[in-house]
CSV table of C-alpha atoms and ligand atoms in Angstrom, one decimal:
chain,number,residue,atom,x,y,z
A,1,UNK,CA,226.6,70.2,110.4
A,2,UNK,CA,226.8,74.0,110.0
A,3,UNK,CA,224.1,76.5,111.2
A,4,UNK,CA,221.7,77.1,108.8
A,5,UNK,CA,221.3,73.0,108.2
A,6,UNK,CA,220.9,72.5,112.2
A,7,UNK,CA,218.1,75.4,112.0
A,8,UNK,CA,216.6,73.3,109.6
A,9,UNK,CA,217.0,69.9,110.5
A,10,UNK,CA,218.6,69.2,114.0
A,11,UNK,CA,216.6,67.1,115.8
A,12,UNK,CA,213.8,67.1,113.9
A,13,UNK,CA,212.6,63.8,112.4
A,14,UNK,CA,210.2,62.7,109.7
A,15,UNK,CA,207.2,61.9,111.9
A,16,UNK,CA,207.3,57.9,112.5
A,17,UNK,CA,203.6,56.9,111.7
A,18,UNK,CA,202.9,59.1,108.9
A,19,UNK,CA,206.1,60.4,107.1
A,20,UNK,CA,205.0,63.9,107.8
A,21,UNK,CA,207.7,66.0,106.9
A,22,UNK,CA,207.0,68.8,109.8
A,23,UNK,CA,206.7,68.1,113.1
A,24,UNK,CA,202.8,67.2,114.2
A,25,UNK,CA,201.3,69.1,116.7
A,26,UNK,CA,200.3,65.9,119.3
A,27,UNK,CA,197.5,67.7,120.9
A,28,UNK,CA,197.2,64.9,123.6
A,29,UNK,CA,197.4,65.0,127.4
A,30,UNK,CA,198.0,61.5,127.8
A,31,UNK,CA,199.0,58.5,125.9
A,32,UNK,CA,197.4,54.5,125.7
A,33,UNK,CA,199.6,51.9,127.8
A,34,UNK,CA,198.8,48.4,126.9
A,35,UNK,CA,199.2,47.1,130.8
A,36,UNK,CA,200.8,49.6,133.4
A,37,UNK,CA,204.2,50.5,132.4
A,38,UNK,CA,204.1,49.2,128.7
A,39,UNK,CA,204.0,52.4,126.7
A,40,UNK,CA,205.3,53.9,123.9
A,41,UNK,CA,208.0,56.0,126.0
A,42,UNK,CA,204.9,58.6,126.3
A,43,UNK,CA,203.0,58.5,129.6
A,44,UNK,CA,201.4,61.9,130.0
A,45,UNK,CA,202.1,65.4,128.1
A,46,UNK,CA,203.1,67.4,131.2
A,47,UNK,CA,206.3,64.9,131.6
A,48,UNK,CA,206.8,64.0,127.8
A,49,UNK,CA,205.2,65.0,124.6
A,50,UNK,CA,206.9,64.4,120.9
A,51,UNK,CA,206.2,67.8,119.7
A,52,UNK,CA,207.7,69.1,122.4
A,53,UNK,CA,210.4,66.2,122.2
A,54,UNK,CA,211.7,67.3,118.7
A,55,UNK,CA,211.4,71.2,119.8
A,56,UNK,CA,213.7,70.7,123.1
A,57,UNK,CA,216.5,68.6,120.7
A,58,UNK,CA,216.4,71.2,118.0
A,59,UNK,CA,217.3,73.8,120.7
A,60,UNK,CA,220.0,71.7,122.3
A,61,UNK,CA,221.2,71.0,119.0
A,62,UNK,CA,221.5,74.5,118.2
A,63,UNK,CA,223.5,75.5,121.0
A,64,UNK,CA,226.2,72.5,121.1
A,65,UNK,CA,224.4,71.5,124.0
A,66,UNK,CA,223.1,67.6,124.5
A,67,UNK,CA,219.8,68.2,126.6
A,68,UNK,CA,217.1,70.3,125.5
A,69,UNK,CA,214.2,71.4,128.4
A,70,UNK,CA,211.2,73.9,127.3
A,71,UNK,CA,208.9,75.5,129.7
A,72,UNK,CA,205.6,78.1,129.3
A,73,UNK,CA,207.7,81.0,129.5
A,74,UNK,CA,211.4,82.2,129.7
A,75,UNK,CA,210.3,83.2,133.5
A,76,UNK,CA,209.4,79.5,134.0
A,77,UNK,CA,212.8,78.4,132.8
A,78,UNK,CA,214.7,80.8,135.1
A,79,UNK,CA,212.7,79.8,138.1
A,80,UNK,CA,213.4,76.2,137.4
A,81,UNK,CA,216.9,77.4,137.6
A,82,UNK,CA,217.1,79.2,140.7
A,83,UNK,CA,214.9,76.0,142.6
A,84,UNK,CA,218.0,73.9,142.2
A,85,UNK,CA,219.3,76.2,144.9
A,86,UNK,CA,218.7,75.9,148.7
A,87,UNK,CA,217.9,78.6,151.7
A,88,UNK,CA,221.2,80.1,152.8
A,89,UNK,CA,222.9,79.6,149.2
A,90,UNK,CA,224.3,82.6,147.1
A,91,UNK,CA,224.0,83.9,143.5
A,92,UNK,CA,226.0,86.6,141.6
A,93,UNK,CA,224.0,88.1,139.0
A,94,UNK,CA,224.2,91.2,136.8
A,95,UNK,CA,222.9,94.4,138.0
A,96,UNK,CA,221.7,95.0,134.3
A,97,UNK,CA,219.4,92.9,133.3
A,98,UNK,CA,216.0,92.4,133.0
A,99,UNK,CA,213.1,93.4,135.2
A,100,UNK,CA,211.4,90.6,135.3
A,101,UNK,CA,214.8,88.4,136.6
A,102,UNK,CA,215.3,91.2,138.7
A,103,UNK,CA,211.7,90.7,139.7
A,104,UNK,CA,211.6,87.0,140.9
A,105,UNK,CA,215.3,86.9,142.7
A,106,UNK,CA,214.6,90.1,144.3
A,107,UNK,CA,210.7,89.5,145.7
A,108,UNK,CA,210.1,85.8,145.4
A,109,UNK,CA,213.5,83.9,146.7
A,110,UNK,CA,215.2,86.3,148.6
A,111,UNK,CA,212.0,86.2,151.2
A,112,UNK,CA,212.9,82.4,151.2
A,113,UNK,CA,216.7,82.3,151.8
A,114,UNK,CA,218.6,82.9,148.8
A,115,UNK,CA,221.3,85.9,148.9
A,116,UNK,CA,221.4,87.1,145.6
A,117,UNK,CA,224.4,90.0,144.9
A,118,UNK,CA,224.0,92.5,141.7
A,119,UNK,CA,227.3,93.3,140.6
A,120,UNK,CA,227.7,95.0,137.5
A,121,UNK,CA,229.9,91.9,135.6
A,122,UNK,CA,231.8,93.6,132.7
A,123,UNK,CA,233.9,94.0,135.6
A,124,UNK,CA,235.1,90.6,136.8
A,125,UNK,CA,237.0,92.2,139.5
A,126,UNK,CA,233.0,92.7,140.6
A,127,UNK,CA,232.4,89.5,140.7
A,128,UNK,CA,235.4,88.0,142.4
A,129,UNK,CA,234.4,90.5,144.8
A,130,UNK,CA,231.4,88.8,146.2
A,131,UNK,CA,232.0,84.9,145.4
A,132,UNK,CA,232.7,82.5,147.9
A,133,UNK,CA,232.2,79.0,149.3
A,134,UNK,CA,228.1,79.9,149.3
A,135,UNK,CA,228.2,80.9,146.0
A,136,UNK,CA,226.3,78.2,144.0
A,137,UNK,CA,225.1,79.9,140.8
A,138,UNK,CA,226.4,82.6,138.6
A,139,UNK,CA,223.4,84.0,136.2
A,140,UNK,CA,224.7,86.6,133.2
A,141,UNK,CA,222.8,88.0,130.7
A,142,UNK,CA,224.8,88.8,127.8
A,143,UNK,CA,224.3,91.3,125.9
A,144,UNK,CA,222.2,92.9,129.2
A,145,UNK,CA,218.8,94.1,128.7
A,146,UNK,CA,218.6,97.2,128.2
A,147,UNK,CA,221.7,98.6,128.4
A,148,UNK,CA,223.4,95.8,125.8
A,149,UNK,CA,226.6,95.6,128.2
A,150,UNK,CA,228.4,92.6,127.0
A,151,UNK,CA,229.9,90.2,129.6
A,152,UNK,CA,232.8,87.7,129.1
A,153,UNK,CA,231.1,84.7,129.3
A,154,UNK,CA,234.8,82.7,129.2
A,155,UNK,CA,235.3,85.1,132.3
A,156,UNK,CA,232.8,84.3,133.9
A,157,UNK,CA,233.1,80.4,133.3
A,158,UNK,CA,236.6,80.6,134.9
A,159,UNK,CA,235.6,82.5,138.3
A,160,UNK,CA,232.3,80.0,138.7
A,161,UNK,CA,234.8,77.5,138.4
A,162,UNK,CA,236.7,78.7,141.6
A,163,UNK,CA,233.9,78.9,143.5
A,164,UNK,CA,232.4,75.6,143.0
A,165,UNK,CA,229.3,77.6,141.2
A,166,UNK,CA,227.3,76.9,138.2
A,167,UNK,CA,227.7,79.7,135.7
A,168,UNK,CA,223.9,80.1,133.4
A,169,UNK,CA,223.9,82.6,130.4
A,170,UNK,CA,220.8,84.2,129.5
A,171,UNK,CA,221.0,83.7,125.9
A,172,UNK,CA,218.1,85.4,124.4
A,173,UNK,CA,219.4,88.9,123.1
A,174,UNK,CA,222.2,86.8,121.0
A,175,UNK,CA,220.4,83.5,119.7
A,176,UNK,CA,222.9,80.1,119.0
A,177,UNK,CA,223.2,82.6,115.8
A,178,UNK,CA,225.5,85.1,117.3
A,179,UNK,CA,226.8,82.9,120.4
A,180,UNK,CA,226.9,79.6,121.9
A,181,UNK,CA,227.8,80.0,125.8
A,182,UNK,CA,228.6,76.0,126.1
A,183,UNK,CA,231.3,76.1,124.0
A,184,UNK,CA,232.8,79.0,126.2
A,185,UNK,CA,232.4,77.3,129.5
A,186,UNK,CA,228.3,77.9,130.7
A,187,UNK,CA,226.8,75.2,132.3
A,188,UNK,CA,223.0,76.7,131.6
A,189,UNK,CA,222.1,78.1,128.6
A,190,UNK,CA,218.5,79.9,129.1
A,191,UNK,CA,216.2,81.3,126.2
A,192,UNK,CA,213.0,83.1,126.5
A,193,UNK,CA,211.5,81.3,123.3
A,194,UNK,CA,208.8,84.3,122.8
A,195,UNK,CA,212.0,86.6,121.3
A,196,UNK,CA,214.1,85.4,118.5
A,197,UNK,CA,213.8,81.8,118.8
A,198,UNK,CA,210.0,82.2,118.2
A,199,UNK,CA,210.8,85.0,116.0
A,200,UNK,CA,207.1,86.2,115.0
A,201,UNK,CA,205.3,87.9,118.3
A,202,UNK,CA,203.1,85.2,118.3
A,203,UNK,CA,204.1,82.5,121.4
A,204,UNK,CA,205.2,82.8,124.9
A,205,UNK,CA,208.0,80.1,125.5
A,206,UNK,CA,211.2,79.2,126.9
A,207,UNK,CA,213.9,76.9,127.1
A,208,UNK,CA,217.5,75.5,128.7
A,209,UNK,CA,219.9,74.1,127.7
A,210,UNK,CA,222.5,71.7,129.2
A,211,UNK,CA,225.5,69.4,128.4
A,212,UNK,CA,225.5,67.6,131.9
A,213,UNK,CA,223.6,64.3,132.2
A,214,UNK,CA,222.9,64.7,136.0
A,215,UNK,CA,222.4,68.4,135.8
A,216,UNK,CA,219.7,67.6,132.9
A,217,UNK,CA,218.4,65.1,135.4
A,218,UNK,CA,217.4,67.6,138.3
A,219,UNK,CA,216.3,70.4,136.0
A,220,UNK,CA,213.9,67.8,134.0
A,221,UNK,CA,212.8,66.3,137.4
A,222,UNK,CA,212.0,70.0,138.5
A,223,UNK,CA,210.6,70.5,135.1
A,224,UNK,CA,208.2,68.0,135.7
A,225,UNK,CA,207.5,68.1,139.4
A,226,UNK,CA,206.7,71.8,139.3
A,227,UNK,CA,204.9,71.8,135.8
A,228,UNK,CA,205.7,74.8,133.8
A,229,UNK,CA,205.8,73.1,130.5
A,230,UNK,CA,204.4,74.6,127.6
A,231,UNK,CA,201.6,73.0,125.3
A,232,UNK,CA,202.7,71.4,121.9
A,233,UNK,CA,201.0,74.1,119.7
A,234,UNK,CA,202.9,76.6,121.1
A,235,UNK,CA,206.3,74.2,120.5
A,236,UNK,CA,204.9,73.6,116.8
A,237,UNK,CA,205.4,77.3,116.1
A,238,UNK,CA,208.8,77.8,117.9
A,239,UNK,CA,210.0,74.9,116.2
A,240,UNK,CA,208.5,76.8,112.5
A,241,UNK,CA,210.4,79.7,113.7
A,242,UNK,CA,213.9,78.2,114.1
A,243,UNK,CA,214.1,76.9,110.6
A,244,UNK,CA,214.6,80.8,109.3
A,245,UNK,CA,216.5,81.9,112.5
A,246,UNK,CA,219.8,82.1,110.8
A,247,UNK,CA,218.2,84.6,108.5
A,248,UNK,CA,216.0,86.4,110.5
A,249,UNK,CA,219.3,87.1,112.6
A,250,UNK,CA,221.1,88.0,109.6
A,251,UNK,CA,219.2,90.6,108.2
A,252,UNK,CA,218.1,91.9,112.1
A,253,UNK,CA,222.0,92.5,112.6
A,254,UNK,CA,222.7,94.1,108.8
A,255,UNK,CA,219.6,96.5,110.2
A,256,UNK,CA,220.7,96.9,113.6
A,257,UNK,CA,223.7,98.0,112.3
A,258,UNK,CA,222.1,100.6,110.0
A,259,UNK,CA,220.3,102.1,112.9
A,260,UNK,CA,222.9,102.3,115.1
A,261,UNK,CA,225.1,104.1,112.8
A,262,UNK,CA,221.8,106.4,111.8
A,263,UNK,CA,221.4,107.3,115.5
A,264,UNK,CA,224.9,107.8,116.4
A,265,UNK,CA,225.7,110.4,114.0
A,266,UNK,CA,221.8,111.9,114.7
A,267,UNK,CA,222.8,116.0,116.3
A,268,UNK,CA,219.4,115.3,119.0
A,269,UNK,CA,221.0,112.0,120.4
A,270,UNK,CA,223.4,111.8,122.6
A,271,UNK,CA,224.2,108.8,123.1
A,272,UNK,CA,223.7,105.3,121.4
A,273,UNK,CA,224.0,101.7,123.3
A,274,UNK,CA,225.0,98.9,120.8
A,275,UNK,CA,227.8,96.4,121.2
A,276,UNK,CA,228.8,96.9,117.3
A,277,UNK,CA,230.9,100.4,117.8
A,278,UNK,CA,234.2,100.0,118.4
A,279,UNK,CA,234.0,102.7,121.5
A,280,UNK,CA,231.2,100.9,122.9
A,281,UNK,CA,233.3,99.4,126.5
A,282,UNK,CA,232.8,95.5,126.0
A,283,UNK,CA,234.0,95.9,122.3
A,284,UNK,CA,236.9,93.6,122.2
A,285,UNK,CA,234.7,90.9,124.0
A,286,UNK,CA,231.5,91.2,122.1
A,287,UNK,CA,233.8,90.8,118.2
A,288,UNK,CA,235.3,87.8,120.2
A,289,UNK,CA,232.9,85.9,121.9
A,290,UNK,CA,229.7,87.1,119.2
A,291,UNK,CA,229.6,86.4,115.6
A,292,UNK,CA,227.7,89.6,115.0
A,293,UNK,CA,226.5,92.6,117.3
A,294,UNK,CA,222.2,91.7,116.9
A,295,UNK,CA,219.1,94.0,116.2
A,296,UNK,CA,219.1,95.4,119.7
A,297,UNK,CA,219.8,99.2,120.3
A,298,UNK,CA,219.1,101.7,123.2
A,299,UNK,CA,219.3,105.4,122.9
A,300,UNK,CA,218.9,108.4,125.1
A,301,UNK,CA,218.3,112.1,123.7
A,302,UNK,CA,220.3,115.0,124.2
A,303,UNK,CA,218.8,116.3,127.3
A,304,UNK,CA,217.9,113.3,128.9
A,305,UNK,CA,214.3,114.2,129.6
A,306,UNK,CA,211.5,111.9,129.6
A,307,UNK,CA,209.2,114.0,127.9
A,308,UNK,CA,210.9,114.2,125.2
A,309,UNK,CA,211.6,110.3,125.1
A,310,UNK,CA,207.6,109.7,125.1
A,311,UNK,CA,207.0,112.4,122.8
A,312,UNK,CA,209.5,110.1,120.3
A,313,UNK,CA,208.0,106.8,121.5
A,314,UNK,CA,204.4,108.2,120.6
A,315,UNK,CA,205.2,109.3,117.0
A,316,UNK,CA,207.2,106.0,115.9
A,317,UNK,CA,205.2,104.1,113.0
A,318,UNK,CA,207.4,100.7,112.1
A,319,UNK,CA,208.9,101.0,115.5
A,320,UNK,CA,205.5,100.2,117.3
A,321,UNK,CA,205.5,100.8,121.0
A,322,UNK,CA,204.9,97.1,122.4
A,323,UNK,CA,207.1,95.4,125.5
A,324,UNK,CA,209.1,92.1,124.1
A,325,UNK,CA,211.2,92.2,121.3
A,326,UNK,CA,212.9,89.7,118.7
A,327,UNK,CA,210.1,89.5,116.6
A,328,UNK,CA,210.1,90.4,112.3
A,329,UNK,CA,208.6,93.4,113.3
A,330,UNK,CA,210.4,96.2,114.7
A,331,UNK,CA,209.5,97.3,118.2
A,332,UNK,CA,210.3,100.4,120.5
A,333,UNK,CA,210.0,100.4,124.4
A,334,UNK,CA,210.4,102.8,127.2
A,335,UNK,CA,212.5,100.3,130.1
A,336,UNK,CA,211.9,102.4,133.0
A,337,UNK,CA,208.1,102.2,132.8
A,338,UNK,CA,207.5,99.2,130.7
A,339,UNK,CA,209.8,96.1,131.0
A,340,UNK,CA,212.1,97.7,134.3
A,341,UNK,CA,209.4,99.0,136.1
A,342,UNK,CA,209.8,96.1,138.8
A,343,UNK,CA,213.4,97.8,139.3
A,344,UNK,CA,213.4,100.4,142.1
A,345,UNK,CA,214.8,103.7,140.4
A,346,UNK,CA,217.3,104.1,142.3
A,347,UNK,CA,218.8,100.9,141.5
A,348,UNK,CA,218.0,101.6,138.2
A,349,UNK,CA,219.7,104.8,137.7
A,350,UNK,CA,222.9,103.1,139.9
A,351,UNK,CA,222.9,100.6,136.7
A,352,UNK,CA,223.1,103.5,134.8
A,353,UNK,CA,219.1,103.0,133.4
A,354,UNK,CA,218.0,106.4,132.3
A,355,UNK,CA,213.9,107.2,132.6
A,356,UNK,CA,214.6,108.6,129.1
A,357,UNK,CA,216.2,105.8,128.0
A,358,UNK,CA,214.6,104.2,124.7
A,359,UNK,CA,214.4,100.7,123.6
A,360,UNK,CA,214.5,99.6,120.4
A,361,UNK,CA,214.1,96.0,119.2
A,362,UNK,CA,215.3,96.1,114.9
A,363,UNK,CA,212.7,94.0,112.6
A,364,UNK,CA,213.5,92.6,109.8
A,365,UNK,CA,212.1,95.6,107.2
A,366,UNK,CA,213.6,97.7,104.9
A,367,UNK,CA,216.7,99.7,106.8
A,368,UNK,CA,215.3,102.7,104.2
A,369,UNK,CA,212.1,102.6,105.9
A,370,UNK,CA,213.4,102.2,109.5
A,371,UNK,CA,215.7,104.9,109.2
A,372,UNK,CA,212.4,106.6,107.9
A,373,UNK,CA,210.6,106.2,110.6
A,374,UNK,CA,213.4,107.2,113.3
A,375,UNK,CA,214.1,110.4,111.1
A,376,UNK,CA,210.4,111.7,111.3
A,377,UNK,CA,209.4,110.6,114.8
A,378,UNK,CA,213.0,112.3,116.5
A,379,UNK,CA,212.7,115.6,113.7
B,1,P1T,O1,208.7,86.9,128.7
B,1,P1T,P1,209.3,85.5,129.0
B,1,P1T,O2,209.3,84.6,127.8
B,1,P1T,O3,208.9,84.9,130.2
B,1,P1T,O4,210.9,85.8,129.1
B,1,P1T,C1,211.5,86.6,130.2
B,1,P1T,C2,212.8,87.2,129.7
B,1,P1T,C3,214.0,86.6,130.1
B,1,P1T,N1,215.2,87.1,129.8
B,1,P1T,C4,215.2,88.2,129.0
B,1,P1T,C5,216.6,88.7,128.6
B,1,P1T,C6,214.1,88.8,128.5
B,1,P1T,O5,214.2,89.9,127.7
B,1,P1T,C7,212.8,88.3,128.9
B,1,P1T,C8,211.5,89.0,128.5
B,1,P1T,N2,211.7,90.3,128.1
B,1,P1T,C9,210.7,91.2,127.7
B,1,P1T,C10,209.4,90.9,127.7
B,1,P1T,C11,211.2,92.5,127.2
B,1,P1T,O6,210.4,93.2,126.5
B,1,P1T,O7,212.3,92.8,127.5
């Protein structure tokens, strides 16, 4: 089955007491058993629910993967992650990524025993550099939020191997649409829904994926034990959003690519982060491991001063200043003090974050209208 008939299908199945085409929303916390133990294969909604049965296939599907898991938020799927882990065990992640990530290795395991080392990984050199026997996970986020650094997820798969580690790909900036980290060797592939996936700004979701049987045991006992699932409405609408991802994601790369190119060639920018150029460092592994370069683009101004960063932020129109991203509607963020904040500077500015660094997340308008919008707000 090819992409666009997964989006729409995979997974999903006519609803078996009523026909109905789309999924039902089963807004149920628990489920009749005719003596204990004799039940339907539904016992109660934090362990299993069918909405959010059909939306953890479809996203499994999606990404060649055979076990779908979907929790309240993209956070709640990373820490579900990282509690497969014990005290005195080690993890390699990116030093770009996002704040949030940063956020929960840095001030809510570390204090209980995990090491965590942020290398920056379009080196592999980097990361070779810091593995070892203790090494037990390998977390990349590819392209990186928001500098859009692209990592070789093959690369990666190879040193993880070594090690003995398992290698998780934050998938959220590319979608299943422009890369599927399974077939290059990940063991994890994480989503946060509320992006892409979701596709409309309207949910906060997310979601891994696995091939592994016994690895999809653990994660689904954690899943359950620990009880960050989310509630079947919320599936309902992820599950509505995947049927257009494929041309959501089109038409956000055909604009992304408009922008970029509008920016790079704009006399008060100087300089433009987006994996499409072919100067941009990761080039030759983005056009091989992506099957397109997405809708997300960071810029500085010449000058590099804040002020004048805000100043653009402030007069943007289509491009409205709101953290998140992924959604139809274009959006524009300031990392440092929005979704980064929980970064110190300093480590910031050693992962090469500027504080005049803008964020822009490419909708699915008019380019015309975009480009606009970008021409009146920078002057
Ligand atoms: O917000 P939540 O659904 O919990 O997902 C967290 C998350 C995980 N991974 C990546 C790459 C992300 O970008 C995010 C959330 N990011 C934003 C809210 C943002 O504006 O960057």
């Amino acid at each position: 089955m090819k992409f666009a008939t997964k989006a729409i299908h995979a997974g999903v199945h006519p609803d078996p007491a009523t026909g109905a085409i789309m999924t039902p929303i089963y807004q149920t916390s628990t489920y009749v058993q005719r003596s204990p133990g004799d039940h339907k294969g539904f016992e109660y909604s934090r362990t299993h629910n069918p909405t959010r049965s059909q939306l953890q296939a479809a996203v499994a599907a999606l990404d060649n993967g055979k076990h779908g898991l979907a929790f309240a938020s993209g956070m709640a799927a990373i820490d579900c992650v990282v509690k497969l882990l014990q005290p005195g065990d080690e993890v390699i992640s990116t030093n770009d990524l996002y704040g949030g990530t940063y956020r929960l290795f840095t001030k809510v395991y570390e204090p209980l025993g995990i090491k965590f080392h942020f290398v920056p990984m379009h080196n592999m050199d980097a990361v070779r550099a810091v593995a070892g026997p203790k090494t037990k996970l390998i977390w990349v986020e590819t392209p990186t939020n928001p500098l859009l650094n692209v990592i070789d997820i093959a690369a990666a798969a190879t040193v993880a191997k070594e090690c003995g580690a398992l290698l998780a790909v934050d998938n959220t900036f590319s979608t299943p649409y422009l890369q599927t980290p399974i077939d290059l060797g990940a063991d994890i592939v994480m989503y946060s829904l509320t992006k892409y996936m979701a596709g409309h700004s309207d949910t906060v979701m997310g979601a891994l994926v696995v091939n592994d049987d016994e690895l999809h045991q653990r994660l689904s006992f954690l899943q359950n034990a620990c009880g960050g699932t989310p509630g079947p409405q919320d599936c309902f609408l992820v599950l509505r959003g995947l049927k257009t991802l494929h041309l959501r994601m089109q038409r956000h790369c055909e604009n992304g690519r408009a922008v970029a190119e509008y920016l790079r060639q704009h006399p008060k920018v100087e300089k433009v982060y987006w994996p499409g150029f072919d100067n941009h460092p990761n080039h030759a592994v983005a056009a091989r491991q992506m099957r397109d370069f997405g809708g997300m683009i960071s810029f500085v101004l010449k000058g590099d001063r804040q002020a004048d960063a805000i100043a653009v932020l402030e007069k943007f129109q289509y491009f409205t200043l709101a953290e998140s991203l992924g959604g139809v509607e274009s959006l524009s963020g300031h990392p440092a003090s929005m979704t980064h904040a929980s970064i110190p500077a300093e480590q910031r500015r050693k992962s090469g974050l500027s504080d005049s660094l803008i964020r822009l997340s490419v909708g699915i308008e008019d380019a015309e209208d975009l480009i606009e919008d970008l021409a009146q707000a920078i002057g």
